[in-house]
Coordinates of C-alpha atoms and ligand atoms in Angstrom, one line a residue:
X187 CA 0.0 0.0 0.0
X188 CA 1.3 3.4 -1.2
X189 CA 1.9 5.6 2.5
X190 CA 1.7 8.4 -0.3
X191 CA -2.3 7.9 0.1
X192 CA -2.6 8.2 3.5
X193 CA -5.2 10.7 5.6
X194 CA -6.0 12.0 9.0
X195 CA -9.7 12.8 9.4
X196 CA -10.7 14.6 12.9
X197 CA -7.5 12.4 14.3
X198 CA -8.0 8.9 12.7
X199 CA -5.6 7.9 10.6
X200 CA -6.7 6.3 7.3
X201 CA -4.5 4.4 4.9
X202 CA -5.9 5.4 1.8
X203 CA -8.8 8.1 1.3
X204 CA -11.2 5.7 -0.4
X205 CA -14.3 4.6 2.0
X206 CA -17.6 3.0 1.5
X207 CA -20.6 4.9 1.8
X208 CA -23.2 3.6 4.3
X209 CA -26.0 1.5 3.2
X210 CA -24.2 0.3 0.4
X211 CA -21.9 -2.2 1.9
X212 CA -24.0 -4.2 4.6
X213 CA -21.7 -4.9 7.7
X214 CA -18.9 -5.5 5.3
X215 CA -18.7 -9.0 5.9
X216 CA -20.9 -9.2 2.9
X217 CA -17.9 -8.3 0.6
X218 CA -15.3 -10.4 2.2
X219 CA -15.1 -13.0 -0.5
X220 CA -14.8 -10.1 -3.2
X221 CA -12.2 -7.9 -1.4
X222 CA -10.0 -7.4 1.3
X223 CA -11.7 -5.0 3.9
X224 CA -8.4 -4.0 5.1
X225 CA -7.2 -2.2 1.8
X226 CA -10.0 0.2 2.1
X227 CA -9.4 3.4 4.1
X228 CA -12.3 3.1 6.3
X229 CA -15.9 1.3 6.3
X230 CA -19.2 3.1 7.2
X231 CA -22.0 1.2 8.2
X232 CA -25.4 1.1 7.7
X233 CA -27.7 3.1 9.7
X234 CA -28.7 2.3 12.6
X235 CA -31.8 4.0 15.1
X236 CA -32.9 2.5 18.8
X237 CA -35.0 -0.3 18.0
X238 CA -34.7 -2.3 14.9
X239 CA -36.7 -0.7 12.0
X240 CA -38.6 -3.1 9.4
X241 CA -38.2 -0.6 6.6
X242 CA -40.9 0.1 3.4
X243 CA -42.5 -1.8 1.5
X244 CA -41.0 -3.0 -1.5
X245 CA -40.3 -2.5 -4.1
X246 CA -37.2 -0.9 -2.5
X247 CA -34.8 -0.8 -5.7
X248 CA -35.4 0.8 -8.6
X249 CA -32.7 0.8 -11.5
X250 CA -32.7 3.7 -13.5
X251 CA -30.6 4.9 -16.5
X252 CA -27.8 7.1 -15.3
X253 CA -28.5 5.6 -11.5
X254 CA -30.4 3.9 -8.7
X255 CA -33.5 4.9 -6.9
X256 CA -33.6 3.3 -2.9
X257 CA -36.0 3.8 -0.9
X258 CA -35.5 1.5 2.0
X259 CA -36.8 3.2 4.9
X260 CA -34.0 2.5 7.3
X261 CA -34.1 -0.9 7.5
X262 CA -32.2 -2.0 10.6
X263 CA -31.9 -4.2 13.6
X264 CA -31.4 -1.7 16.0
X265 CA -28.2 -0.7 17.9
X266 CA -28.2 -3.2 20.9
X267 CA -27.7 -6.1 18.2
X268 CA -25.6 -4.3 15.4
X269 CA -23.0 -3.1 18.1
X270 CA -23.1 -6.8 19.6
X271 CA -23.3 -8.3 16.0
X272 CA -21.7 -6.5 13.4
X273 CA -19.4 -4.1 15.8
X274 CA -17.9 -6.6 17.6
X275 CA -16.7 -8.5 13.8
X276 CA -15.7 -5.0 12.6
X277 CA -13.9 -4.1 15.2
X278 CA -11.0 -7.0 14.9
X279 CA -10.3 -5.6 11.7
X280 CA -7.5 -3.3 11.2
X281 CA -10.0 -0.9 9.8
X282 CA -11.3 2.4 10.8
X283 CA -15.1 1.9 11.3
X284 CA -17.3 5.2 11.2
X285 CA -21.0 3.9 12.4
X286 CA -23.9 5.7 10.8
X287 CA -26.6 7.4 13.3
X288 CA -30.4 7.9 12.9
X289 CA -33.6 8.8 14.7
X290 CA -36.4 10.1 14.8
X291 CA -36.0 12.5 17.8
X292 CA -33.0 14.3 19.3
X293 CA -33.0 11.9 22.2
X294 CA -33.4 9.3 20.0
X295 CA -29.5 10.0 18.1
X296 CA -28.3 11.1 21.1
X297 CA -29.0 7.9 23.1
X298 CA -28.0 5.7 19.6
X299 CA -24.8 7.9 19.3
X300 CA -24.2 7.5 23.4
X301 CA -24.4 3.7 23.2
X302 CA -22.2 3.4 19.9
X303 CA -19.6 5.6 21.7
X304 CA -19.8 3.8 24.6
X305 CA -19.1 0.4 23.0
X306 CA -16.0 1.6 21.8
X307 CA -15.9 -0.4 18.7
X308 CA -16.3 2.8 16.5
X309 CA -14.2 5.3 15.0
X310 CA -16.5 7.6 14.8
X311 CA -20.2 8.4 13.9
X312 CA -21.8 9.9 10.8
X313 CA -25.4 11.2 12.1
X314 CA -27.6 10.8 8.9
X315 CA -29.7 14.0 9.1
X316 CA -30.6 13.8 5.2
X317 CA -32.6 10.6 4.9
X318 CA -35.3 11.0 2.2
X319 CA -37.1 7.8 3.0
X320 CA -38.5 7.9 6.3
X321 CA -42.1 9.7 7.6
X322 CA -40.1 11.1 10.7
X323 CA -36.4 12.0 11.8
X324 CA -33.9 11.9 8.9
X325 CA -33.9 14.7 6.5
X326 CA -36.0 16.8 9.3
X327 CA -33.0 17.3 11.1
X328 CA -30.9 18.5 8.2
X329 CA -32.7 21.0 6.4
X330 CA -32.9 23.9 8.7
X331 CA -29.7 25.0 10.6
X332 CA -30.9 25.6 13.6
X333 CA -31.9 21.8 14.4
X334 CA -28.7 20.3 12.7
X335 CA -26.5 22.2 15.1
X336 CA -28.5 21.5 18.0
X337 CA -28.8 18.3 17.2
X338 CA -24.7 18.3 16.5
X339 CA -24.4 20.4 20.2
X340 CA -26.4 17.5 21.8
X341 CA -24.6 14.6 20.7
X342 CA -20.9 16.5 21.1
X343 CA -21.9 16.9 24.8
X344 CA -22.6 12.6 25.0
X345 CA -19.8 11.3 23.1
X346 CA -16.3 10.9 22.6
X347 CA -15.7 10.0 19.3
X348 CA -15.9 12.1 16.3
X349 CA -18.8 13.4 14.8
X350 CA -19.3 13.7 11.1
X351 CA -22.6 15.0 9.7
X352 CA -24.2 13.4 6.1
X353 CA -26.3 16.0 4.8
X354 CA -28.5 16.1 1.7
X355 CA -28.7 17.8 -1.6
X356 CA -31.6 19.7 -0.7
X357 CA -29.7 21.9 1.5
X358 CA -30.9 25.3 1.1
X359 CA -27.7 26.8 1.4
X360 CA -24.9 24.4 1.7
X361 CA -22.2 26.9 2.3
X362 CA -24.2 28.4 5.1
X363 CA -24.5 25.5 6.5
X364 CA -21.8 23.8 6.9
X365 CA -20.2 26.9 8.4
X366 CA -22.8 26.6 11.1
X367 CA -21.8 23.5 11.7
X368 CA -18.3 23.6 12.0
X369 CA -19.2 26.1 14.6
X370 CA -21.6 23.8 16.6
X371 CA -18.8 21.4 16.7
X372 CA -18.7 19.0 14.1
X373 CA -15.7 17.4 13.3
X374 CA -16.4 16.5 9.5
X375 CA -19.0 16.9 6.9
X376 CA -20.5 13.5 4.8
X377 CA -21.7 14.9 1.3
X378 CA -23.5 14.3 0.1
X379 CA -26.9 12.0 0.6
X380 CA -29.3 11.0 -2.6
X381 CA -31.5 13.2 -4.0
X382 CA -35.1 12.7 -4.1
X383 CA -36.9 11.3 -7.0
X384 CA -39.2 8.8 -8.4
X385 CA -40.2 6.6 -11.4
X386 CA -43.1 5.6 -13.1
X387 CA -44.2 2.1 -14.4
X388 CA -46.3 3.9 -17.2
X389 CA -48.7 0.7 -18.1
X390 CA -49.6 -0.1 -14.6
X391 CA -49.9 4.0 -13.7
X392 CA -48.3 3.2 -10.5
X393 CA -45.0 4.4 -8.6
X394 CA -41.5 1.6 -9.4
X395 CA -41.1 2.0 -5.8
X396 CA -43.5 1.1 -3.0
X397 CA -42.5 4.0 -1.0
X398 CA -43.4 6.1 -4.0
X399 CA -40.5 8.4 -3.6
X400 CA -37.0 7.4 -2.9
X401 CA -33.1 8.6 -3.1
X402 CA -31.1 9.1 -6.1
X403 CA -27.9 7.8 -5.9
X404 CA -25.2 6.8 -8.8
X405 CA -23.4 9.0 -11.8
X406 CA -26.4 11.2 -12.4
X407 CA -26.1 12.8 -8.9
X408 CA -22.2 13.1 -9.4
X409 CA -22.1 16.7 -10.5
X410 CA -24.3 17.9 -7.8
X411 CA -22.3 16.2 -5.1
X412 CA -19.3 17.6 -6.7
X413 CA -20.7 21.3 -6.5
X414 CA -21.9 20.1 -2.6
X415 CA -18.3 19.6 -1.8
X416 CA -17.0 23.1 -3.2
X417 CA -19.3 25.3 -1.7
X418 CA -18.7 23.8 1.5
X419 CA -14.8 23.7 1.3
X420 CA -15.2 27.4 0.8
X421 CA -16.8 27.7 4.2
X422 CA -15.0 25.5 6.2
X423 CA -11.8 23.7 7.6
X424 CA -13.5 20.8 8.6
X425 CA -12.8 17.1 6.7
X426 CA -15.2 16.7 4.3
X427 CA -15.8 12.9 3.1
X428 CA -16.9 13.7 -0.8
X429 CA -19.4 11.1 -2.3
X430 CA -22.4 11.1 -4.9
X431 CA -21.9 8.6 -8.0
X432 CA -18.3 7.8 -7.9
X433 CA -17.9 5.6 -10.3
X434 CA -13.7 5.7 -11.0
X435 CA -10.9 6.8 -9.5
X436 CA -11.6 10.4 -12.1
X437 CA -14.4 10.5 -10.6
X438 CA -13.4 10.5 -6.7
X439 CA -10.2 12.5 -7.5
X440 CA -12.7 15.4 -8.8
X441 CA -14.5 15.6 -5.4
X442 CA -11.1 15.7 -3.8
X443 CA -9.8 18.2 -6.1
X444 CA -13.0 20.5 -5.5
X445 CA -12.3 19.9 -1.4
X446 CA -13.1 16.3 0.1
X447 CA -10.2 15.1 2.2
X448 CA -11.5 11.7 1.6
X449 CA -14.1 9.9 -0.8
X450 CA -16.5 7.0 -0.3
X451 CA -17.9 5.0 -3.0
X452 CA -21.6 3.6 -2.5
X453 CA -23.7 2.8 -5.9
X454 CA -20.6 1.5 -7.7
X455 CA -20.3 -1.0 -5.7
X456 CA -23.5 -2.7 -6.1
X457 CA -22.1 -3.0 -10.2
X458 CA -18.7 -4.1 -9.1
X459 CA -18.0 -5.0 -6.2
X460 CA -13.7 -4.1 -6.5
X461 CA -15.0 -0.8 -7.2
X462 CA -13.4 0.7 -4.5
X463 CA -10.0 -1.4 -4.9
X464 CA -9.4 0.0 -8.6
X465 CA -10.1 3.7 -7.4
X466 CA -7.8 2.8 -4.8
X467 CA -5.1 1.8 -7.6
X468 CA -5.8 4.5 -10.0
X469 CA -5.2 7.0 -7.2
X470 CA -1.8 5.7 -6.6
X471 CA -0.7 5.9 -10.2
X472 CA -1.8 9.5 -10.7
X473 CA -0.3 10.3 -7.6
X474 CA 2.6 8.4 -8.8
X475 CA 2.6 10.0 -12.4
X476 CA 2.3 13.2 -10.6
X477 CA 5.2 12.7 -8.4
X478 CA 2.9 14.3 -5.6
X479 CA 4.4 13.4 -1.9
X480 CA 1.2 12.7 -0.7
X481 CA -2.6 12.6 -2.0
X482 CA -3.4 15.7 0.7
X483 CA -1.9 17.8 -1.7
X484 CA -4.5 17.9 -4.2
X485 CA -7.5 18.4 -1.5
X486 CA -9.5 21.9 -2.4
X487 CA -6.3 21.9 -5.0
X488 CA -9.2 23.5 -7.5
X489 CA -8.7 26.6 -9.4
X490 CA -11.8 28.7 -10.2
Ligands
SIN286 C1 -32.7 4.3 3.4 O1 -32.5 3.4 4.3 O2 -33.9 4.5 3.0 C2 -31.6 5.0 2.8 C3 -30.7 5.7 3.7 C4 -30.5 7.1 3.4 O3 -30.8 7.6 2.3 O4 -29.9 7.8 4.3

């Protein structure tokens, strides 16, 4: 592994920059016969909220030209049995392991966040406050500035491991807000979630997805995450992880060049599941061809 890829985010040291994006890897263990977990910078999990969460109806999946529409609803078995379960695997890896946070009340991520901190089998914790998929909690707590950083203030004051916050596209004004952020305490920025869409099975008149509505994720939402990133680079000094239809290591350099300190790949690897192993490589050559002494360099590197 090339120590030329190598990142700190809020403290934790990652060996490369290139992460999964949660919800789109399981616990991991799913991938284990495609890849080693241990080449990957770090691993974020699935979400997880207080009691285990059925999820929607399906259909949950819908494919789509240029992308994927999810609408899952959160589907989880709570945190008791993913720290016990999936935590407790995780954690023997030599692998940072960032643990994705939801709710659908303050006290609700703060007690999820508490107990995840607690167990000390995280990293640290991504609070998803940009879910599209859910009746209550998720994107609620991530529109309006005011509720993200209290929200942010309330789960600082319970835990003691990083927090980063994944926020969604529909951000009114991204720059805005990750400033206020920063300020509440954040230690990092996820960016960016899907974006909310839907699709229409024309014969039967009915909605692809039995949610009706769901989150755009894959190379059509790419752009937009890109522009995410920028806007709140100019803001902030914060990490930012970049993602949003990463498809190739072009592709995640771009989000680093416009100001994520680090990447994760989520749709791509549902079409291939090495996806994240051949960014890794392709980063290493252009950093090589470069003759760059380490990938930081390139980090908010755009000129506008
Ligand atoms: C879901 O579980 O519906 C997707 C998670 C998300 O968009 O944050």
């Amino acid at each position: 592994m090339d120590s030329r890829l190598a990142v700190e985010l809020a403290g934790i040291r990652l060996r490369n920059p290139v992460m999964v994006c949660s919800g789109t890897f399981g616990s991991g263990s799913e991938y284990g016969d495609f890849l080693d977990l241990e080449s990957l910078g770090a691993l974020v999990t699935k979400s997880v909220t207080l009691n285990p969460r059925a999820g929607n109806p399906p259909p949950r999946i819908w494919e789509t030209p240029s992308g994927m529409l999810n609408s899952i609803g959160l589907e989880n078995k709570g945190v008791e049995r993913f720290i016990q379960e999936d935590l407790a695997h995780l954690s023997a890896l030599e692998l940072p392991v960032i643990a994705s946070v939801a709710g659908s009340s303050v006290e609700e991520y703060v007690e999820v966040a508490g107990r995840l901190s607690d167990s000390g089998r995280a990293s640290a914790l991504e609070l998803n406050v940009s879910c599209p998929n859910v009746k209550r909690g998720g994107v609620e707590f991530g529109l309006e500035s005011q509720a993200a950083c209290e929200l942010v203030t309330r789960v600082k004051e319970r835990c003691g491991v990083p927090i980063f916050v994944k926020l969604s596209p529909l951000v009114p004004d991204m720059g805005a807000m990750a400033r206020l952020l920063q300020e509440a305490g954040a230690d990092g920025l996820s960016l960016i979630n899907t974006v909310p869409g839907m699709a229409v099975d024309i014969e039967g008149k009915k909605p692809r997805l039995g949610a009706v509505t769901g989150g755009l994720s894959g190379p059509a939402i790419h752009p937009i995450a890109v522009r995410s990133v920028w806007t709140a680079r100019q803001q902030v000094g914060i990490p930012i992880i970049g993602m949003g239809g990463i498809t190739d290591w072009r592709s995640a350099l771009e989000l680093i060049v416009a100001g994520a300190n680090a990447v994760a790949v989520g749709t791509a690897n549902f079409t291939d599941p090495q996806a994240t192993i051949k960014i890794i490589g392709g980063m290493e050559s252009f950093v090589q061809a470069r003759g760059l002494d380490r990938i930081g360099e390139l980090v908010g590197s755009l000129r506008v």
